[in-house]
Coordinates of C-alpha atoms in Angstrom, one line a residue:
Chain Q
X1 CA -38.0 -13.9 -18.8
X2 CA -37.9 -11.1 -16.3
X3 CA -38.8 -12.2 -12.9
X4 CA -41.4 -9.8 -11.6
X5 CA -40.6 -10.2 -8.2
X6 CA -37.4 -8.1 -8.9
X7 CA -37.3 -4.5 -9.6
X8 CA -36.5 -3.9 -13.1
X9 CA -34.0 -1.3 -13.7
X10 CA -32.4 -0.2 -17.5
X11 CA -30.0 2.6 -18.8
X12 CA -30.0 4.7 -21.3
X13 CA -26.8 5.9 -22.8
X14 CA -26.7 9.1 -25.0
X15 CA -24.0 11.1 -26.7
X16 CA -21.4 9.3 -24.2
X17 CA -18.0 10.6 -24.8
X18 CA -15.2 9.1 -22.5
X19 CA -12.0 11.2 -22.6
X20 CA -8.2 10.6 -21.6
X21 CA -6.9 14.2 -20.5
X22 CA -7.6 16.0 -23.9
X23 CA -8.0 12.9 -26.1
X24 CA -11.5 11.4 -27.0
X25 CA -11.3 7.6 -26.8
X26 CA -14.6 6.7 -28.3
X27 CA -16.9 8.1 -30.5
X28 CA -20.4 9.5 -29.0
X29 CA -22.0 6.4 -27.8
X30 CA -25.9 5.7 -27.8
X31 CA -26.8 2.5 -26.1
X32 CA -29.7 0.9 -24.5
X33 CA -29.5 -1.7 -21.2
X34 CA -32.6 -3.1 -20.8
X35 CA -34.1 -4.6 -17.6
X36 CA -33.0 -8.1 -16.7
X37 CA -31.2 -8.9 -19.8
X38 CA -27.6 -9.5 -20.3
X39 CA -25.8 -7.1 -22.8
X40 CA -22.8 -8.3 -24.2
X41 CA -19.9 -5.4 -25.5
X42 CA -17.6 -6.9 -28.1
X43 CA -14.7 -5.9 -30.2
X44 CA -11.1 -6.1 -30.9
X45 CA -8.5 -4.8 -28.4
X46 CA -8.1 -0.9 -28.3
X47 CA -12.1 -0.4 -29.4
X48 CA -13.0 1.4 -26.2
X49 CA -15.5 -1.1 -24.8
X50 CA -14.1 -1.3 -21.5
X51 CA -13.6 2.5 -21.2
X52 CA -17.1 2.5 -22.2
X53 CA -18.3 0.2 -19.5
X54 CA -16.1 2.2 -17.1
X55 CA -18.3 5.2 -17.8
X56 CA -21.5 3.5 -16.8
X57 CA -20.6 3.7 -13.2
X58 CA -18.3 6.6 -13.2
X59 CA -15.3 4.3 -12.6
X60 CA -13.5 5.6 -15.4
X61 CA -13.4 9.1 -13.9
X62 CA -10.9 7.8 -10.9
X63 CA -8.4 7.5 -13.7
X64 CA -6.1 10.6 -13.4
X65 CA -7.2 13.3 -15.7
X66 CA -9.9 11.0 -17.2
X67 CA -13.5 12.7 -17.8
X68 CA -16.5 11.5 -19.6
X69 CA -19.2 13.8 -21.5
X70 CA -22.9 13.0 -22.3
X71 CA -25.7 11.4 -20.3
X72 CA -25.9 7.8 -19.0
X73 CA -29.5 7.2 -17.1
X74 CA -30.4 4.7 -14.6
X75 CA -33.9 4.3 -15.1
X76 CA -34.7 8.2 -15.0
X77 CA -32.1 9.3 -13.3
X78 CA -28.8 11.2 -15.5
X79 CA -25.8 9.9 -13.2
X80 CA -23.3 12.4 -14.7
X81 CA -26.0 15.5 -13.5
X82 CA -24.4 17.8 -11.5
X83 CA -25.0 17.1 -7.7
X84 CA -24.8 13.4 -8.1
X85 CA -22.7 11.6 -5.6
X86 CA -20.0 9.2 -7.8
X87 CA -19.8 7.0 -4.9
X88 CA -23.5 6.3 -4.3
X89 CA -23.7 5.6 -8.2
X90 CA -21.2 3.0 -7.6
X91 CA -23.0 1.4 -4.9
X92 CA -26.2 1.1 -7.4
X93 CA -24.1 0.2 -10.3
X94 CA -21.9 -2.5 -9.3
X95 CA -18.7 -3.8 -11.1
X96 CA -16.6 -7.0 -11.5
X97 CA -13.2 -6.9 -12.7
X98 CA -11.0 -9.1 -15.2
X99 CA -8.7 -10.1 -12.3
X100 CA -10.4 -12.0 -9.8
X101 CA -9.4 -9.9 -6.7
X102 CA -9.3 -11.0 -3.0
X103 CA -8.7 -8.1 -0.8
X104 CA -5.5 -9.3 0.4
X105 CA -5.5 -8.4 4.1
X106 CA -9.1 -9.6 4.7
X107 CA -10.8 -13.0 5.3
X108 CA -13.5 -14.1 3.0
X109 CA -16.1 -13.1 5.4
X110 CA -14.6 -9.6 5.3
X111 CA -14.1 -9.7 1.8
X112 CA -18.1 -9.8 1.7
X113 CA -18.6 -7.4 4.4
X114 CA -16.5 -4.5 3.6
X115 CA -19.1 -3.3 1.3
X116 CA -21.8 -3.6 3.9
X117 CA -20.0 -2.1 6.6
X118 CA -19.2 0.9 3.9
X119 CA -23.0 1.5 4.0
X120 CA -23.1 1.6 7.8
X121 CA -24.3 -1.8 8.5
X122 CA -22.4 -3.1 12.0
X123 CA -25.2 -5.4 13.4
X124 CA -23.4 -9.0 13.4
X125 CA -26.4 -11.1 12.7
X126 CA -27.5 -9.1 10.1
X127 CA -23.9 -9.0 8.6
X128 CA -23.8 -12.6 8.8
X129 CA -27.2 -13.5 7.1
X130 CA -26.0 -10.8 4.1
X131 CA -22.7 -12.4 3.8
X132 CA -24.1 -16.0 3.5
X133 CA -27.0 -14.6 1.2
X134 CA -24.3 -12.9 -1.1
X135 CA -22.3 -16.1 -0.9
X136 CA -25.3 -18.3 -1.7
X137 CA -26.3 -16.3 -4.3
X138 CA -22.8 -16.4 -6.2
X139 CA -22.6 -20.5 -5.8
X140 CA -19.8 -20.1 -3.4
X141 CA -21.5 -21.0 0.3
X142 CA -20.9 -24.6 0.0
X143 CA -17.0 -24.4 -0.9
X144 CA -16.3 -21.6 1.7
X145 CA -18.9 -22.0 4.5
X146 CA -16.5 -23.7 6.6
X147 CA -13.4 -21.4 6.0
X148 CA -14.9 -18.0 6.3
X149 CA -12.3 -16.8 8.4
X150 CA -9.8 -17.9 6.1
X151 CA -7.7 -15.4 3.8
X152 CA -9.4 -14.9 0.3
X153 CA -6.2 -15.8 -1.5
X154 CA -6.6 -19.5 -0.1
X155 CA -9.3 -19.6 -2.8
X156 CA -8.7 -20.8 -6.3
X157 CA -8.7 -17.8 -9.3
X158 CA -12.3 -19.2 -10.5
X159 CA -13.6 -19.2 -6.6
X160 CA -12.0 -15.6 -6.0
X161 CA -14.0 -14.3 -9.0
X162 CA -17.1 -15.7 -7.4
X163 CA -15.9 -14.0 -4.0
X164 CA -15.6 -10.6 -6.2
X165 CA -19.3 -11.1 -7.5
X166 CA -20.5 -11.9 -4.2
X167 CA -19.1 -8.8 -2.8
X168 CA -20.7 -7.0 -5.4
X169 CA -24.1 -8.5 -5.0
X170 CA -24.0 -8.2 -1.4
X171 CA -24.9 -4.3 -1.6
X172 CA -28.2 -5.1 -3.8
X173 CA -27.2 -2.9 -6.8
X174 CA -29.7 -2.5 -9.7
X175 CA -26.7 -3.0 -12.2
X176 CA -23.9 -5.1 -12.4
X177 CA -21.0 -4.6 -15.0
X178 CA -18.5 -7.5 -15.8
X179 CA -15.2 -6.3 -17.4
X180 CA -13.9 -9.3 -19.2
X181 CA -14.9 -11.7 -16.1
X182 CA -13.3 -14.7 -17.3
X183 CA -10.5 -13.9 -19.4
X184 CA -8.1 -14.9 -16.6
X185 CA -10.0 -18.5 -15.6
X186 CA -9.9 -21.7 -16.9
X187 CA -12.8 -23.2 -19.0
X188 CA -14.6 -24.9 -16.2
X189 CA -14.3 -21.9 -14.0
X190 CA -15.5 -19.8 -16.9
X191 CA -18.5 -22.2 -17.3
X192 CA -19.5 -21.6 -13.8
X193 CA -19.0 -18.1 -14.0
X194 CA -21.7 -18.1 -16.9
X195 CA -24.0 -20.2 -15.5
X196 CA -24.0 -17.8 -12.7
X197 CA -24.8 -14.6 -14.8
X198 CA -27.5 -16.4 -16.4
X199 CA -29.1 -17.0 -13.0
X200 CA -28.0 -13.4 -11.9
X201 CA -30.3 -12.3 -14.8
X202 CA -33.6 -13.2 -13.0
X203 CA -32.5 -10.7 -10.3
X204 CA -30.0 -7.8 -12.1
X205 CA -29.5 -6.1 -15.2
X206 CA -26.0 -7.4 -16.5
X207 CA -23.6 -5.8 -18.9
X208 CA -20.6 -7.8 -19.7
X209 CA -17.7 -6.7 -21.8
X210 CA -16.0 -9.9 -23.3
X211 CA -12.8 -10.6 -25.5
X212 CA -14.8 -14.2 -26.2
X213 CA -17.4 -14.1 -29.1
X214 CA -18.6 -17.5 -28.2
X215 CA -19.2 -16.4 -24.5
X216 CA -21.4 -13.5 -25.9
X217 CA -23.2 -15.6 -28.1
X218 CA -23.5 -18.0 -25.2
X219 CA -24.9 -16.4 -22.5
X220 CA -26.0 -12.4 -23.7
X221 CA -29.4 -11.2 -24.9
X222 CA -28.2 -8.4 -27.0
X223 CA -24.6 -7.5 -28.2
X224 CA -23.4 -4.2 -28.9
X225 CA -20.1 -4.2 -31.4
X226 CA -17.4 -1.9 -31.2
X227 CA -14.6 -1.2 -33.6
X228 CA -11.3 0.8 -33.7
X229 CA -10.8 3.7 -36.4
X230 CA -7.1 3.7 -37.2
X231 CA -7.1 6.3 -39.9
X232 CA -6.8 9.2 -37.6
X233 CA -4.0 10.3 -35.9
X234 CA -4.9 8.9 -32.7
X235 CA -7.0 5.5 -33.0
X236 CA -10.7 6.1 -32.1
X237 CA -12.9 3.6 -30.9
X238 CA -16.7 3.6 -32.2
X239 CA -20.2 1.4 -31.6
X240 CA -20.8 0.2 -35.1
X241 CA -23.8 -2.2 -34.3
X242 CA -26.5 -3.2 -31.4
X243 CA -29.1 -5.8 -31.9
X244 CA -30.4 -8.8 -30.2
X245 CA -27.3 -11.4 -30.0
X246 CA -29.0 -13.7 -32.4
X247 CA -29.2 -11.0 -35.2
X248 CA -25.7 -9.9 -34.7
X249 CA -24.2 -13.2 -34.9
X250 CA -26.5 -14.6 -37.9
X251 CA -27.0 -11.5 -40.0
X252 CA -25.3 -8.4 -39.1
X253 CA -26.3 -5.1 -40.9
X254 CA -22.8 -3.8 -40.8
X255 CA -20.0 -4.9 -42.8
X256 CA -17.2 -4.4 -40.3
X257 CA -19.7 -6.7 -37.7
X258 CA -19.5 -9.4 -40.3
X259 CA -15.8 -9.6 -40.7
X260 CA -15.3 -9.3 -37.2
X261 CA -17.6 -12.1 -36.4
X262 CA -16.3 -14.2 -39.1
X263 CA -12.4 -13.7 -38.1
X264 CA -11.4 -11.4 -40.8
X265 CA -10.4 -8.5 -38.4
X266 CA -9.6 -8.0 -35.0
Chain P
X1 CA 15.7 -34.4 -26.7
X2 CA 17.2 -37.1 -28.4
X3 CA 18.5 -34.3 -31.0
X4 CA 19.8 -32.3 -28.3
X5 CA 21.9 -35.2 -26.5
X6 CA 23.0 -35.9 -30.3
X7 CA 24.5 -32.9 -31.1
X8 CA 26.1 -31.8 -27.9
X9 CA 28.8 -33.7 -25.7
X10 CA 26.9 -33.8 -22.2
X11 CA 29.2 -31.4 -20.0
X12 CA 29.9 -32.9 -16.7
X13 CA 29.8 -31.3 -13.0
X14 CA 32.1 -28.5 -12.3
X15 CA 33.3 -27.7 -16.0
X16 CA 29.4 -27.4 -17.2
X17 CA 29.0 -24.9 -14.3
X18 CA 31.9 -23.0 -14.8
X19 CA 31.8 -23.0 -18.6
X20 CA 28.3 -21.1 -18.0
X21 CA 29.7 -18.8 -15.5
X22 CA 27.2 -19.8 -13.1
X23 CA 29.6 -21.5 -10.3
X24 CA 31.7 -18.3 -10.5
X25 CA 28.9 -15.8 -10.3
X26 CA 27.2 -17.9 -7.5
X27 CA 30.7 -17.7 -5.6
X28 CA 31.0 -14.1 -6.1
X29 CA 27.7 -13.1 -4.9
X30 CA 28.0 -15.4 -1.9
X31 CA 31.6 -13.8 -1.1
X32 CA 29.9 -10.2 -1.0
X33 CA 26.8 -11.5 1.0
X34 CA 29.3 -13.3 3.4
X35 CA 31.3 -9.8 3.8
X36 CA 27.9 -8.3 5.3
X37 CA 27.8 -10.8 7.9
X38 CA 31.6 -10.5 8.5
X39 CA 31.2 -6.6 9.0
X40 CA 28.3 -7.2 11.6
X41 CA 30.5 -9.7 13.4
X42 CA 33.6 -7.9 13.3
X43 CA 32.0 -4.7 14.4
X44 CA 30.6 -6.8 17.5
X45 CA 33.9 -8.2 18.3
X46 CA 35.9 -5.0 18.3
X47 CA 33.5 -3.4 20.5
X48 CA 33.4 -6.4 22.6
X49 CA 37.2 -6.8 23.1
X50 CA 37.8 -3.1 23.3
X51 CA 35.4 -2.9 26.1
X52 CA 36.9 -5.8 28.3
X53 CA 38.2 -3.6 30.7
X54 CA 34.8 -1.6 31.5
X55 CA 33.0 -4.9 31.5
X56 CA 35.0 -6.5 34.1
X57 CA 34.7 -3.5 36.3
X58 CA 31.1 -2.7 36.0
X59 CA 29.3 -6.0 34.6
X60 CA 25.7 -5.2 33.5
X61 CA 25.4 -2.2 36.6
X62 CA 27.1 -0.4 33.7
X63 CA 23.5 -0.1 32.2
X64 CA 21.8 1.1 35.4
X65 CA 24.2 3.2 36.8
X66 CA 23.6 7.0 36.1
X67 CA 26.9 8.8 37.3
X68 CA 29.6 9.5 34.3
X69 CA 32.4 11.2 35.4
X70 CA 35.7 10.7 33.6
X71 CA 37.8 13.4 35.5
X72 CA 40.0 12.2 38.0
X73 CA 40.4 14.5 41.1
X74 CA 42.1 14.3 44.8
X75 CA 38.4 13.6 46.2
X76 CA 36.7 11.8 43.4
X77 CA 37.3 8.6 41.5
X78 CA 36.5 8.3 37.9
X79 CA 32.9 6.3 37.3
X80 CA 31.1 5.4 34.5
X81 CA 27.3 4.6 34.5
X82 CA 25.6 4.6 30.9
X83 CA 22.1 5.6 32.1
X84 CA 22.2 9.0 31.1
X85 CA 23.2 8.2 27.2
X86 CA 20.9 5.2 27.2
X87 CA 18.0 7.3 28.6
X88 CA 19.1 10.3 26.3
X89 CA 19.5 8.2 23.1
X90 CA 15.8 6.2 23.8
X91 CA 14.1 9.7 24.7
X92 CA 15.2 11.6 21.7
X93 CA 14.5 9.0 19.6
X94 CA 11.3 8.5 20.8
X95 CA 10.4 12.5 20.4
X96 CA 11.7 12.0 16.7
X97 CA 9.6 8.7 16.0
X98 CA 6.2 10.3 17.7
X99 CA 6.6 13.2 15.3
X100 CA 8.2 11.8 12.6
X101 CA 6.0 8.9 11.8
X102 CA 2.4 10.0 11.6
X103 CA 3.8 13.2 9.7
X104 CA 6.0 11.2 7.2
X105 CA 3.2 8.6 6.7
X106 CA 0.8 11.4 5.7
X107 CA 3.2 12.9 3.4
X108 CA 3.7 9.5 1.9
X109 CA -0.2 8.9 1.2
X110 CA -0.6 12.5 -0.1
X111 CA 2.2 11.6 -2.6
X112 CA 1.1 8.3 -3.7
X113 CA -2.5 8.5 -3.3
X114 CA -3.6 12.2 -3.4
X115 CA -1.1 14.4 -5.2
X116 CA -1.5 15.7 -8.7
X117 CA 0.9 13.8 -11.1
X118 CA 2.1 16.9 -12.3
X119 CA 3.5 18.0 -8.6
X120 CA 4.5 14.5 -7.6
X121 CA 7.7 14.3 -9.0
X122 CA 8.6 17.8 -7.9
X123 CA 7.6 16.9 -4.4
X124 CA 9.2 13.6 -4.6
X125 CA 12.2 14.9 -5.4
X126 CA 12.2 17.5 -2.8
X127 CA 11.8 14.8 -0.6
X128 CA 14.7 12.5 -1.5
X129 CA 16.6 15.7 -1.3
X130 CA 16.0 16.2 1.8
X131 CA 16.7 12.7 3.0
X132 CA 20.5 13.6 1.4
X133 CA 21.3 16.8 3.5
X134 CA 24.5 15.8 5.7
X135 CA 23.4 15.9 9.4
X136 CA 26.0 18.4 10.1
X137 CA 24.0 20.9 8.0
X138 CA 21.0 20.1 10.1
X139 CA 23.0 20.6 13.4
X140 CA 24.0 24.0 12.0
X141 CA 20.6 25.2 11.3
X142 CA 19.3 23.5 14.6
X143 CA 21.8 25.6 16.5
X144 CA 21.5 28.9 15.0
X145 CA 17.9 29.0 13.8
X146 CA 15.8 26.4 15.1
X147 CA 16.8 26.0 18.7
X148 CA 16.6 29.8 19.9
X149 CA 13.1 29.7 17.9
X150 CA 12.0 26.5 19.6
X151 CA 12.9 27.9 22.8
X152 CA 11.2 31.0 22.8
X153 CA 8.0 29.9 21.0
X154 CA 7.2 26.3 22.3
X155 CA 9.3 25.6 25.1
X156 CA 9.3 28.6 27.5
X157 CA 5.6 28.7 26.9
X158 CA 5.0 25.2 27.8
X159 CA 7.6 25.4 30.7
X160 CA 5.8 28.4 32.6
X161 CA 2.5 26.9 31.6
X162 CA 1.7 23.4 32.1
X163 CA 5.5 23.1 33.1
X164 CA 4.7 23.7 36.4
X165 CA 2.5 20.7 37.0
X166 CA 4.1 18.3 34.8
X167 CA 8.0 17.9 35.7
X168 CA 9.1 16.7 32.4
X169 CA 8.3 19.8 30.8
X170 CA 9.3 21.8 33.7
X171 CA 12.0 24.9 33.3
X172 CA 13.3 27.6 34.0
X173 CA 15.0 27.0 30.6
X174 CA 18.4 28.6 30.7
X175 CA 20.0 27.3 27.7
X176 CA 18.5 26.4 24.2
X177 CA 20.1 23.1 23.8
X178 CA 18.6 20.1 25.1
X179 CA 16.6 16.8 24.7
X180 CA 13.5 18.2 23.4
X181 CA 14.8 20.2 20.5
X182 CA 17.2 17.7 19.5
X183 CA 14.4 15.1 19.2
X184 CA 12.6 17.6 16.8
X185 CA 15.8 18.1 14.9
X186 CA 16.0 14.2 14.5
X187 CA 12.3 14.2 13.5
X188 CA 13.0 16.5 10.7
X189 CA 16.1 14.2 9.8
X190 CA 14.2 11.0 9.6
X191 CA 11.0 12.5 8.0
X192 CA 12.3 12.2 4.4
X193 CA 13.2 8.6 5.1
X194 CA 9.7 7.7 6.5
X195 CA 7.9 9.7 3.7
X196 CA 9.7 8.6 1.1
X197 CA 9.5 4.8 1.9
X198 CA 6.0 5.1 2.9
X199 CA 5.2 6.7 -0.8
X200 CA 7.2 3.6 -2.6
X201 CA 5.4 1.0 -0.7
X202 CA 2.0 2.5 -1.5
X203 CA 2.7 2.7 -5.1
X204 CA 3.5 -0.8 -5.1
X205 CA 0.3 -1.9 -4.1
X206 CA -1.8 -3.0 -7.0
X207 CA -4.3 -0.6 -8.8
X208 CA -7.2 -3.6 -8.6
X209 CA -6.9 -3.4 -4.7
X210 CA -8.1 0.2 -4.9
X211 CA -10.7 -0.3 -7.9
X212 CA -12.6 -3.2 -5.7
X213 CA -13.0 -0.4 -3.0
X214 CA -13.9 2.5 -5.3
X215 CA -16.4 0.0 -7.3
X216 CA -18.2 -0.8 -4.0
X217 CA -18.7 3.0 -3.3
X218 CA -15.7 4.1 -1.0
X219 CA -14.4 7.5 -0.8
X220 CA -10.5 8.0 -1.4
X221 CA -10.4 8.1 2.4
X222 CA -12.2 4.9 2.5
X223 CA -9.8 3.3 0.1
X224 CA -6.7 4.3 1.6
X225 CA -7.8 3.6 5.1
X226 CA -9.7 0.2 4.2
X227 CA -7.5 -1.3 1.4
X228 CA -4.4 0.2 0.7
X229 CA -2.5 0.9 4.3
X230 CA -3.4 -2.4 5.4
X231 CA -2.1 -4.0 2.2
X232 CA 1.2 -2.2 2.7
X233 CA 1.6 -2.1 6.9
X234 CA 4.3 -4.3 6.7
X235 CA 6.5 -2.0 4.4
X236 CA 5.3 1.2 6.2
X237 CA 6.4 -0.2 9.5
X238 CA 10.1 -1.2 7.9
X239 CA 10.2 2.5 6.7
X240 CA 9.4 3.7 10.0
X241 CA 12.1 1.5 11.8
X242 CA 14.9 2.5 9.0
X243 CA 14.0 6.3 10.6
X244 CA 14.3 4.9 13.9
X245 CA 17.3 3.4 13.2
X246 CA 18.7 6.5 11.8
X247 CA 17.5 8.7 15.0
X248 CA 19.4 6.2 17.2
X249 CA 22.7 6.5 15.8
X250 CA 22.7 10.0 14.8
X251 CA 25.7 11.4 16.3
X252 CA 26.6 14.9 14.7
X253 CA 23.3 16.7 15.0
X254 CA 22.6 15.2 18.6
X255 CA 26.3 16.4 19.5
X256 CA 25.3 19.8 18.4
X257 CA 21.9 20.3 19.7
X258 CA 21.7 18.4 23.1
X259 CA 24.0 19.9 25.4
X260 CA 26.1 17.1 26.2
X261 CA 25.3 17.0 29.7
X262 CA 25.8 13.6 31.6
X263 CA 23.4 14.9 34.3
X264 CA 19.7 13.2 34.3
X265 CA 17.4 15.9 34.4
X266 CA 13.5 14.9 34.3
X267 CA 12.6 17.9 32.0
X268 CA 13.0 17.5 28.6
X269 CA 13.9 20.6 27.9
X270 CA 17.1 20.3 29.9
X271 CA 20.5 19.2 28.2
X272 CA 21.2 15.8 28.1
X273 CA 23.4 13.1 26.1
X274 CA 23.0 10.3 23.8
X275 CA 25.2 7.2 23.7
X276 CA 26.4 8.3 20.1
X277 CA 27.0 12.0 21.3
X278 CA 29.1 11.0 24.3
X279 CA 31.3 8.6 22.5
X280 CA 31.7 11.3 19.4
X281 CA 32.8 13.9 21.9
X282 CA 35.0 12.0 24.5
X283 CA 36.4 9.4 22.6
X284 CA 39.2 11.5 21.0
X285 CA 40.4 12.7 24.2
X286 CA 40.0 10.2 26.4
X287 CA 41.5 10.6 29.9
X288 CA 42.4 6.7 30.7
X289 CA 42.4 3.4 29.2
X290 CA 39.3 2.7 31.4
X291 CA 37.8 5.8 30.1
X292 CA 38.2 4.6 26.4
X293 CA 37.0 1.4 27.7
X294 CA 33.9 2.5 29.0
X295 CA 33.1 4.6 25.7
X296 CA 34.0 1.4 23.9
X297 CA 31.1 -0.4 26.0
X298 CA 28.8 2.2 25.6
X299 CA 29.2 1.8 21.8
X300 CA 28.6 -1.8 22.4
X301 CA 25.4 -1.0 24.3
X302 CA 24.4 1.4 21.4
X303 CA 24.9 -1.7 18.7
X304 CA 22.7 -3.9 21.2
X305 CA 19.8 -1.5 21.2
X306 CA 19.5 -1.1 17.9
X307 CA 19.9 -4.7 17.2
X308 CA 16.9 -5.5 19.7
X309 CA 14.9 -2.8 18.2
X310 CA 15.4 -4.2 14.8
X311 CA 14.7 -7.9 15.8
X312 CA 11.3 -6.4 17.3
X313 CA 10.5 -4.7 14.3
X314 CA 11.1 -7.8 12.0
X315 CA 8.6 -9.4 14.8
X316 CA 6.0 -6.8 14.2
X317 CA 6.2 -7.1 10.8
X318 CA 5.9 -10.7 10.6
X319 CA 2.9 -10.4 12.9
X320 CA 1.3 -7.8 11.2
X321 CA 1.8 -8.8 7.8
X322 CA 0.5 -12.5 8.2
X323 CA -3.2 -11.4 7.7
X324 CA -5.8 -14.0 7.9
X325 CA -4.7 -17.6 7.8
X326 CA -4.5 -19.3 4.7
X327 CA -3.3 -16.6 2.4
X328 CA -0.5 -17.8 0.0
X329 CA 2.2 -15.0 -0.2

């Protein structure tokens, strides 16, 4: 499945504990993200799956008083070890958000170029080439090639989400994290994004948080199921099961997974 | 649908609208909205009519003539030229704007983007408190504390060094009242306005505009410079213009600090006057109907200046907030 032409990057999560101030939001997580796979994180609201995702590229700590403990390795490098620059981590591990976001004051072209410029690229021809490449990779080029100077807000929601993806892949990350990328989109736009994710798997390693179990079943190779424990004074999320998507949906090992999949909880 | 029609008789026209209070409420709010327009027109009409005598005598040359001398003696006829007051108004406000805009915007950025949450409420409250201090207190503090210090620590050293080569910084400084010190006090007065509005405008920027930039590997500074500030440009300009409006019209602190001299001096360390200060200090004891009329004419000019600057600001906001074509607001 993995195209050998593209470098293979994997992630290893060990004992990851996300905190909001003093409150631990999720019990220690151990998780493996294999090269050129789509790993889906599913679970009911409040189970901490988005929080865990945001720990994978150190976006979690941009929230005031939030921090994470434990180790998250990209290949062999622990991104939480001392001396690592979080801004560089985020350029290697990109993120696409739930809301399709066009930077309001920028044109379609500049929405893509902004990340390249941040990396110090100023050559106009090189920028043109990379912007086109990114838009082609996001299946958006044909729809926007004649209006690159228009505002990103002139695009539909689905197009803006592919614009967000193009912006992320323009800087050639190793891994891309998706935080419910389709939950604000209509079914047709959702389908286009899902097709795109399957294409991107050839080149990148993908992690996707989704509310939509059918979506996880359709596109992911492996699935991690999160639950929320409400017994304590503060509800705490926990990872209950991780396995191939086929196994998770056909013969889950954990009773809670089975109840969630069959719609009894969550 | 059928059900609704069957159970309730269809109300018609006015009765229906009155029944729900919509029309009444609409008329009420319309009335208050029209009051605003009425007030602006009334101020314009009163100053226009009141200045008839001076307008007939001087016409538009009133704007450019630089002698203001209301005293009638055996040798001199009184004469009224508005230029010293217009010049003082524009220059003192310009000094205030140059100092307060960058500082105020920086404070707003700190409060919204960088300040620890625990400190934010306290600092924000203090900034709003500064905006609420009556201007006479700023004037008093300026006269008693700030202007002597300013003269010793800033004006004199400047005047005796580079002021020897640059005429508008020249000395010797005889009194501690002048254009520059007024500009600085005006800057302090409008600083909280600019800071508070900048903070509010920046806090209204949706977080996802920041998250996108962070996820691309931006530093905090790059997030602010490349995403947050462009997004809120129009609002920040609006805040600066509100501050400028306050500086242009400020009367009490200016009267106390500027020295009220209608002579035009090149150096900004010398006494001058502003339109508001001149009207406030001379109108209560005007010598003649012409004197009174000239002062009202000056008020009309000040009204015109603020109107023009506000329109220019509107245009600037409209120009800069459009962004790339095709954006749906």
